[in-house]
XYZ file of C-alpha atoms in Angstrom:
296
model
C 119.635 150.385 94.532
C 121.522 152.524 96.508
C 120.462 153.403 99.926
C 118.433 157.075 99.945
C 120.271 159.643 102.505
C 118.565 159.907 105.458
C 119.149 163.314 105.088
C 117.107 163.432 102.364
C 113.570 162.505 103.781
C 114.454 164.371 107.061
C 111.761 166.875 108.365
C 111.497 170.472 108.962
C 109.226 172.978 109.530
C 109.537 176.234 106.617
C 108.834 179.779 107.298
C 107.562 182.298 105.570
C 110.450 184.515 105.393
C 113.379 182.206 104.000
C 115.646 183.931 106.368
C 113.914 182.654 109.124
C 113.046 179.281 107.956
C 114.801 176.448 107.223
C 116.583 175.752 104.286
C 118.630 172.765 102.193
C 122.123 173.810 100.482
C 122.429 172.823 97.318
C 125.888 173.323 96.285
C 129.241 170.305 94.134
C 125.737 168.030 93.678
C 124.792 167.271 96.797
C 122.259 168.864 100.130
C 122.822 169.913 103.098
C 119.858 170.127 105.315
C 119.916 173.438 107.114
C 118.179 174.811 110.099
C 117.314 178.419 111.496
C 118.004 178.283 115.189
C 116.513 181.521 116.922
C 118.754 183.089 118.943
C 118.349 183.850 122.751
C 119.934 183.406 125.785
C 120.759 180.233 128.443
C 122.440 179.205 130.930
C 125.671 177.453 130.061
C 127.827 174.990 131.286
C 127.153 172.678 133.920
C 123.988 172.514 134.988
C 122.478 170.763 137.706
C 120.252 168.313 134.745
C 124.177 167.130 134.089
C 125.149 165.642 137.044
C 127.846 164.308 139.256
C 129.925 163.465 136.677
C 130.406 168.370 136.105
C 133.679 168.380 134.880
C 135.313 171.471 136.324
C 135.811 173.370 133.339
C 132.176 173.341 132.900
C 131.169 176.736 134.553
C 127.416 177.393 134.346
C 127.347 181.074 132.729
C 124.781 183.450 131.686
C 124.923 183.486 127.156
C 123.932 185.396 124.045
C 123.700 184.425 121.147
C 122.411 185.416 117.836
C 120.725 183.548 115.182
C 122.340 181.081 112.908
C 121.611 177.749 110.905
C 122.832 174.255 112.048
C 123.211 171.815 109.764
C 120.614 169.184 110.715
C 123.147 166.107 110.875
C 126.559 165.472 110.946
C 128.409 166.706 107.882
C 128.228 162.977 105.992
C 131.118 160.981 104.006
C 129.155 162.115 100.765
C 128.929 164.956 101.321
C 132.673 165.089 102.169
C 133.970 163.487 98.691
C 131.888 166.136 96.465
C 133.331 168.756 98.227
C 136.391 167.643 99.028
C 137.306 165.836 96.345
C 138.374 162.989 98.745
C 136.951 159.670 100.003
C 136.982 158.141 103.590
C 139.891 155.448 101.930
C 141.899 158.790 101.522
C 141.527 160.542 104.539
C 142.582 157.022 106.408
C 145.051 156.688 104.974
C 146.749 160.531 106.045
C 146.734 158.937 109.401
C 148.631 155.729 108.373
C 149.560 154.582 105.209
C 148.794 151.188 106.353
C 145.981 151.356 107.676
C 144.179 148.501 107.736
C 140.177 148.070 107.041
C 139.062 147.968 110.854
C 139.687 151.220 111.751
C 136.769 152.228 109.572
C 134.726 152.827 111.865
C 130.848 152.774 109.171
C 131.995 153.610 105.505
C 128.761 154.437 102.967
C 127.235 157.449 101.794
C 125.340 158.688 104.893
C 127.688 157.451 107.443
C 129.066 161.061 109.059
C 132.532 161.591 108.121
C 135.908 160.860 110.214
C 138.936 161.150 110.120
C 139.184 165.188 109.431
C 141.216 167.390 111.693
C 139.897 171.046 112.474
C 141.835 172.371 110.011
C 140.127 170.637 107.268
C 136.446 170.732 108.540
C 137.561 174.930 107.973
C 138.872 174.131 105.002
C 135.716 172.950 104.155
C 133.632 175.780 105.545
C 136.259 178.431 103.222
C 135.581 175.679 99.613
C 131.458 175.738 100.439
C 131.342 179.538 100.884
C 133.103 180.480 98.122
C 130.860 178.335 95.928
C 128.095 179.288 97.720
C 128.577 183.369 98.661
C 127.871 182.824 102.113
C 129.533 182.048 105.598
C 129.762 178.658 106.185
C 132.334 177.655 109.555
C 132.245 176.148 112.371
C 130.221 176.632 115.295
C 131.234 178.373 118.661
C 131.286 176.413 121.403
C 128.155 178.509 122.876
C 126.228 177.781 119.775
C 127.233 174.356 119.577
C 125.572 173.999 123.339
C 123.023 176.145 122.944
C 121.775 174.489 119.611
C 122.656 171.285 121.703
C 120.086 172.297 124.343
C 117.254 172.691 121.487
C 117.495 176.437 121.641
C 114.732 178.793 122.290
C 112.371 175.987 122.066
C 113.849 174.000 125.042
C 112.192 173.872 128.114
C 113.974 175.590 131.051
C 112.551 173.539 133.596
C 113.330 170.700 131.822
C 116.428 170.242 130.624
C 117.863 167.726 128.866
C 120.842 165.704 130.028
C 121.524 165.203 126.348
C 120.660 166.204 122.602
C 116.753 165.585 123.023
C 116.756 163.493 125.557
C 117.475 162.523 129.507
C 118.315 159.549 127.875
C 121.484 158.859 126.194
C 119.931 155.503 123.933
C 116.673 157.744 122.422
C 119.522 160.448 121.092
C 122.926 158.808 121.225
C 124.984 156.569 119.323
C 127.872 155.674 122.520
C 129.395 152.341 123.628
C 129.162 151.026 120.137
C 132.317 149.790 117.887
C 131.415 152.043 115.225
C 129.986 155.093 113.963
C 125.647 154.259 112.661
C 124.309 156.587 109.394
C 123.054 160.058 111.032
C 119.570 160.530 111.732
C 118.212 156.907 112.668
C 118.064 158.519 116.533
C 114.865 160.647 117.940
C 116.844 164.681 117.199
C 116.608 167.064 119.740
C 113.408 170.375 119.437
C 114.967 172.338 117.560
C 114.836 168.043 114.876
C 118.508 168.210 114.977
C 120.171 164.703 115.137
C 123.413 163.331 116.419
C 124.684 166.531 118.867
C 125.327 163.689 121.243
C 127.179 160.702 120.351
C 127.768 159.267 117.266
C 131.335 161.328 116.648
C 132.994 164.444 118.497
C 132.490 167.509 116.620
C 135.007 170.218 115.967
C 134.416 174.160 117.274
C 135.665 176.910 115.933
C 136.953 177.723 119.516
C 140.000 177.886 121.082
C 139.705 175.499 123.873
C 140.074 177.741 128.144
C 138.283 178.343 131.108
C 135.674 179.586 129.920
C 135.349 184.056 130.069
C 132.132 184.957 132.323
C 132.031 188.470 131.305
C 132.228 187.204 127.367
C 128.306 187.409 126.917
C 127.134 188.075 123.710
C 128.056 185.825 121.428
C 131.602 184.474 122.514
C 133.964 182.909 120.782
C 136.905 181.696 123.454
C 140.618 182.194 124.216
C 141.835 184.291 120.795
C 144.896 181.476 121.440
C 145.213 178.403 122.402
C 146.896 174.744 121.618
C 144.023 172.887 120.987
C 140.562 173.523 119.161
C 136.869 172.228 121.193
C 135.236 169.063 120.359
C 131.810 168.420 121.993
C 129.357 165.741 121.795
C 130.436 162.529 122.187
C 131.343 159.678 120.203
C 129.910 156.062 119.581
C 132.910 154.933 121.653
C 132.477 156.514 124.680
C 130.712 156.207 127.639
C 126.788 158.424 127.883
C 128.708 160.709 130.329
C 130.512 161.918 127.810
C 128.424 162.828 125.126
C 126.511 165.247 127.314
C 125.104 168.457 125.938
C 128.045 170.706 128.418
C 130.482 168.105 127.966
C 133.897 169.324 126.558
C 136.406 167.826 124.713
C 139.615 169.220 122.884
C 142.531 167.722 120.945
C 145.092 169.049 118.916
C 143.574 170.923 115.757
C 146.233 168.654 112.777
C 145.098 164.636 114.433
C 142.345 162.625 113.007
C 141.475 160.306 114.551
C 138.351 158.163 113.135
C 135.671 158.960 116.203
C 136.170 162.958 114.437
C 133.541 164.523 112.454
C 131.836 168.260 112.291
C 128.710 169.826 111.486
C 128.549 173.381 109.772
C 126.992 176.348 111.222
C 126.408 179.477 108.164
C 125.511 183.561 109.471
C 124.562 184.976 106.884
C 121.906 183.692 104.870
C 119.415 185.374 101.746
C 117.926 184.801 98.877
C 119.245 183.513 95.946
C 118.400 183.388 92.900
C 121.134 180.714 90.696
C 119.066 177.898 92.573
C 121.382 177.732 94.669
C 119.401 176.920 98.583
C 115.670 175.748 98.815
C 113.715 176.580 101.210
C 112.829 172.543 102.640
C 109.415 172.475 104.195
C 109.789 168.952 107.205
C 106.646 167.579 105.805
C 108.133 166.945 102.154
C 110.044 163.706 101.613
C 112.173 163.106 98.895
C 112.879 158.908 97.377
C 116.122 159.227 95.475
C 139.146 163.567 131.175
C 138.995 165.300 128.204
C 138.307 163.546 124.739
C 142.452 163.099 124.647
C 141.224 160.172 126.620
C 139.706 158.541 123.264
C 143.476 158.594 121.474
C 144.117 155.443 124.147
C 141.188 153.783 122.851
C 141.547 154.063 118.667
């Protein structure tokens, strides 16, 4: 019997107003749970709890972000295959036609998708947007860090080093030899999983120094050579899974430790039943990141 996706067993808190509640995107025969993130102001960068490993590019600055929705989980292999019609093995062959099985670091419907470039992750968002009529994209770096820190539900007096805890082992798969099924560690304050560890997550922004004057919904530099990656991965030390740590790599590159999650900025109630309000109390039975290239 096929193992039930942990995604479908995830817990949500439904809201009386659809536009301000979690929802489950239903498209291409799969469900993608989305968490509502109320906007607000936060301190981004290498704040005190981030410790002595804070990098020079983790400049502390205030940022405001608007409301948005973010995937409760990293996009899984089942979701990717349904939307993009390629398998994890086909994606791996794009890296090397002679790729051996030991280079696939976790295979299964509820494992995070990897061997995906930034460009392919954006194409996933475009395909899903066209199908649903919504605006899906990769999170900006500011959106990603705001959500990882717990958004407005985070306690500013006791900020977490990782997404949901000051103890990496509670929330992150790190220092391991493979990915793990999504949602098997503890979530953060927003009920979002795996924002620390498992696979690196592509962000929308070009990588560059923070612009302190760009204080509202920043999208990073207008151009660049590399795209931002966040969250660290299964084979990184815990210090690279911190919520403020900034990875970066070329947008065309694929690796067996890079994946992504999606955001949406305009959810409205659908008449065709493509999306459902999702209640978390209901279960369903059925250096920089370039360092990692040396380890692949």
